[in-house]
Structure formats: structure tokens, C-alpha cells
Amino acid sequence: MMDTQLTLTGFLKRGERFFPNKQIISRTSPTMTHRFSFKDYVKRTHRLADALKKLGMKRGTKVGTFGWNHHRHLEAYFAIPCSGAILHTINIRLAPEHIVYIINHAEDEILLIDGDLFPLVEPALIHLKTVKHVIVMTDDVTIPESSFPNVHSYEQLLQEADESFVFPKDLDENMQAGMCYTSATTGMPKGVMYTHRSIVLHSIALGLSESFGLKESDVALPVVPMFHVNAWGFPFAALNFGSNIVLPGPMFTPALLLDLIEQENVTITAGVPTIWMGVLAEQQKQPRDLSSIRLIISGGSASPKGLIQAYIEKLGVPYVNAYGMTETSPLVSMSHPTTEMTKYEAEDLLDIRVTQGLTASLIDTEVVNEKGEVPWDGVTMGELRIRGPWIASEYYKDERTNEAFRDGWLYTGDIAVMTKEGYIKITDRTKDLIKSGGEWISSVDLENALMSHPAVLEAAVIAIPHPKWLERPLACVVLKENAYASKEELISSLENDFAKWWLPDDVVFLQEIPKTSVGKFLKAKLREDLKSYELPID
Ligand code: AMP
């Protein structure tokens, strides 16, 4: 068989050749939405590659992006790797010291920054050791004030660039194409490098019906940021499959997302559960027509049962949980039920939908404890480990590689069980585990159950030191507006579903649960905030 190289250049060519009239709808400000055909998009991508080359981008050069989801960011997604350089997407919500750390650690030489985000990065520019040029992405050619010497306008550079630029034809599929740092909850972020081959294979997997089933007739709205694991692969895959792409731009709201879905006839969309909670509340206030949607993908953290139920049963919209990590490109598994499961009782089917799901083709997963792989009994917990062609094999220049990558596996730090059907069910992060009297208690299961209570908006369960049991669970709860539930009522609502020793010893009511830069519960901060909290003595 021919050994043709799996590179992103092939995707760009395919999008241009077979789907020239497909659309990119890009919102760049509250008052501006652009519409491009793939044909025009590819022309602009060639211009960007030419402009970057003139600024010194070579093979292996790291080019950082600091932006929302819009067409310029999408141009960078192809212009940089198709030139043999490396696209480094930077999380705009990280703390300034983390932003400086990752740009210096990655050794980015050029940065593309959104105009409205420029003031965030400007004070940090003097701390950047390798950056030579900064390009500001705005709708016009204005350049903001800065003491940094080489600040350029994106649109000005494109105007001056050559559309007939030709991408190199000799890229190797194992060349690095992109990088992303994990949104660390402890320590400095860790870098993950993706290759052309890993991105191409992952993108093709997104076209399988067992995953996103992405196809030409789709209108894809990635709500997940383009700095969070490549917007879960949507930009790359959509170009290849010829799906229309809707990019929601800066500072979007649930109302805006719903309007976009209705106006653009979005068929598939993806984001973290907190996004879908906001969208659900807005939809209940002011319903829009959601009949175009064939799939909402929720990932990044666990979706509470009540949320899944509300989408599927109340709104009639398919909602599927997906699991992955920055280290895994990210797709590992999705909780589509099999045909056999559609015969399950409603409650059992919901128990399947709430899991992280069935492992994707080409990926290998195992839940292991000190005895080896755990039985598929839905109760024995162990650590989830993963391997496959789009799973990282190391952290970029980081000695923490040895902790996570061993014996050809990525050890995820996620504690899971396997259901009898072979569906992965995450019960905790290793760091968040509650070990009471030597036995593990799943904080995720307790949170899910608490969030099913009608008065509860958010719930996080953490371990609190205990003199006898070493650790006991404490529930931290945010109530819905104008709703009330007492501690006793919340704890007793768990009694039917959990063993007595799993029940939280106490409940504290909070205004909000602290969250990470990508909207996940930040339990490390919660534990810190509640350091001096003392459990009631029983
Ligand atoms: P990140 O690298 O920021 O995407 O974070 C990856 C981590 O998010 C995983 O190791 C899990 O702990 C968590 N995670 C991702 N998807 C899910 C999901 N569907 N359900 C529960 N946890 C998830």
C-alpha cells in the first residue's frame, strides 16, 4: 500500500477542492458577523502563511494564539501547521503568571492576539523571552498603543501578503503541528504536542457515527474554546468533511448561543456542562427553535443526570457526554447508548448516559488497581489508563512526564469503574478522592445526586480530615435562585441511593463553587477556602 503522509495540508486542499461554497460564519464583536466561503477562507489562509513567513516563521517555529473562536483564529489553525510550524493555542483565562510561563516554556516567537484581549497580555510582553512579533487580530487595521516594538495589524499584513503562496509538499506526518497546555489546577501547566498524524487520525475519528458523526450536511458550532484542546478537534475535522462552521466570537451569552443555533440551523454543538446549564435556563425563559440540532456534546466534566434528562426529555434534544483530556486530543469515549440499551428501563438508560461512555475506535482503555484490570462490575474502582495514536506519549520538556506516562500508557489520574457493558464511569480525580476508613467514596456520584435535587444549582463534594475515619465527605452546595432546601433534607435525599457511610457529614451553602479557567469545579480552591472548617462531632 502507498505510504502517503497524513498531514493537515490534505484537509485544507480537500475543503477547498470539494466544498468551496461551504460557509464559515464568524462573530468577531457584538455588532459584526462575517461570512466566508471555504474558497475565500483558504485564500486568506495562504495570505496569512505568507505574512508569517515574511516575519520569520520557519519549520518548527512556535506561533502562539490568544483569541476567541473566530475566522482569524481558524486561519491560524491551518496556516501555521501547513507551513511546517507549530500552532500553540494559549488559554486566555489562565492567570498572568501561567500565561508568561507557557509562552516562555514553549518558546513562542510570534503571537497572534485578539484586539480586545491585547490589554490583558500587554503588561506581560516585557517578561516574554522569545517573542519577536505580535500580531493584533481585529476587524480593522488599528494597532493598540504598546511599548513592545513589533506590533502588527493582522488585516494589514494580509492585505500586503501573497495569495498565491504555496504550502510545502514535503511535510512528514510525524512533524509537530500543534501544542496546548493543560489548564493546571496545581503546579504549572504541562505542555502537550500534537503531530499532523495524530490530528488527522483524531479528525477522521470525529466523523464516525460512534463519536460526533461529523459530515458535510452538518452546521457545527464549537462553543468549546479554540484554546481548549483545539476546540475538541472541530475546526480541523469540519474543513475536511465540508461542514459549515459557526464561530461564536467574544463574550457570548446563552441567549446569543441560542440565537445562533436558531438563525444558522446549527446541527451539532459542543461545550462544557456549565455552558449547557446556562443555555437550558435561557431556553426555559425564552424558547427558541432547536429542531435543527441532532447532537449536543458535553464534555470536560461530568454532566449531572438532571441536565441530561432536561435536554433529552423536556427539550427533545440529543445530549451526549464525551470524555477526554488535553493529553488525548481529546476524544476517548462517548456515552451513546447501544441498540441493546435502548430496551433498558428509563432509569437504567439514564445511568448509561451519565457515564463517560464507550471507548472510541483505535483507542485502548483500562481501569486498573494494584491487582491489574478491575472487573467490569460497576463498583470496583481503579485508575483509568489510555493508549492510542492520538494519545500523548510525554509532556513537552517536563519532568512530570514520568508520573503520567508509564509502560506505554497514559495514566490519567481519573478514578473510574467499568460498567458491565464496558462503559467507563469516572468517579473522581485521584487528587479529589475521599478515602473514609480505607474505602473510597465517589464525590462525583454524590455531586450528581445532589444536583438532581430541584433546589440545587451546583454541588461539589470534598474530603475533610476526620480524627477517626481520616477523611469524610463534605457537600458544598449552591441553591437555585428563590429555592430552599435544608441540610437535613439534602442529606436524606441521598439515603435511598447510597450506603450510610457515603453520606456527607455536613452541607455548607455557598454563593458559588470556584471554577477553573475552563469552567470545571476547582476543588483544590474549595479545600483551601474550607481549610479551617470543622465537621460537626457525631
Ligand atoms: P482537560 O485536559 O482540561 O480537558 O481536563 C481533562 C480532565 O477533565 C479529565 O482527566 C477528567 O478528569 C475531566 N473530564 C473530561 N471529560 C469529562 C467527562 N465527560 N466527565 C467527567 N470528567 C471529565
Tab-separated table of C-alpha atoms in Angstrom, residues 2-11 168-175 195-198 200-201:
chain	number	residue	atom	x	y	z
A	2	MET	CA	1.066	3.578	-0.533
A	3	ASP	CA	2.616	5.286	2.419
A	4	THR	CA	1.036	8.743	1.863
A	5	GLN	CA	1.576	11.220	4.661
A	6	LEU	CA	-1.306	12.140	6.974
A	7	THR	CA	-0.887	15.919	7.071
A	8	LEU	CA	-3.264	18.828	7.579
A	9	THR	CA	-2.367	20.205	4.154
A	10	GLY	CA	-4.542	17.429	2.729
A	11	PHE	CA	-7.529	18.648	4.776
A	168	PRO	CA	5.369	22.925	1.369
A	169	LYS	CA	4.581	19.500	-0.075
A	170	ASP	CA	7.154	17.513	1.843
A	171	LEU	CA	5.797	17.661	5.401
A	172	ASP	CA	6.249	14.499	7.422
A	173	GLU	CA	3.173	13.205	9.246
A	174	ASN	CA	5.149	12.872	12.469
A	175	MET	CA	6.096	16.553	12.491
A	195	THR	CA	1.533	15.818	15.363
A	196	HIS	CA	-0.026	16.074	11.893
A	197	ARG	CA	-0.695	12.359	12.058
A	198	SER	CA	-2.383	12.469	15.473
A	200	VAL	CA	-5.567	13.790	11.128
A	201	LEU	CA	-6.455	10.446	12.720
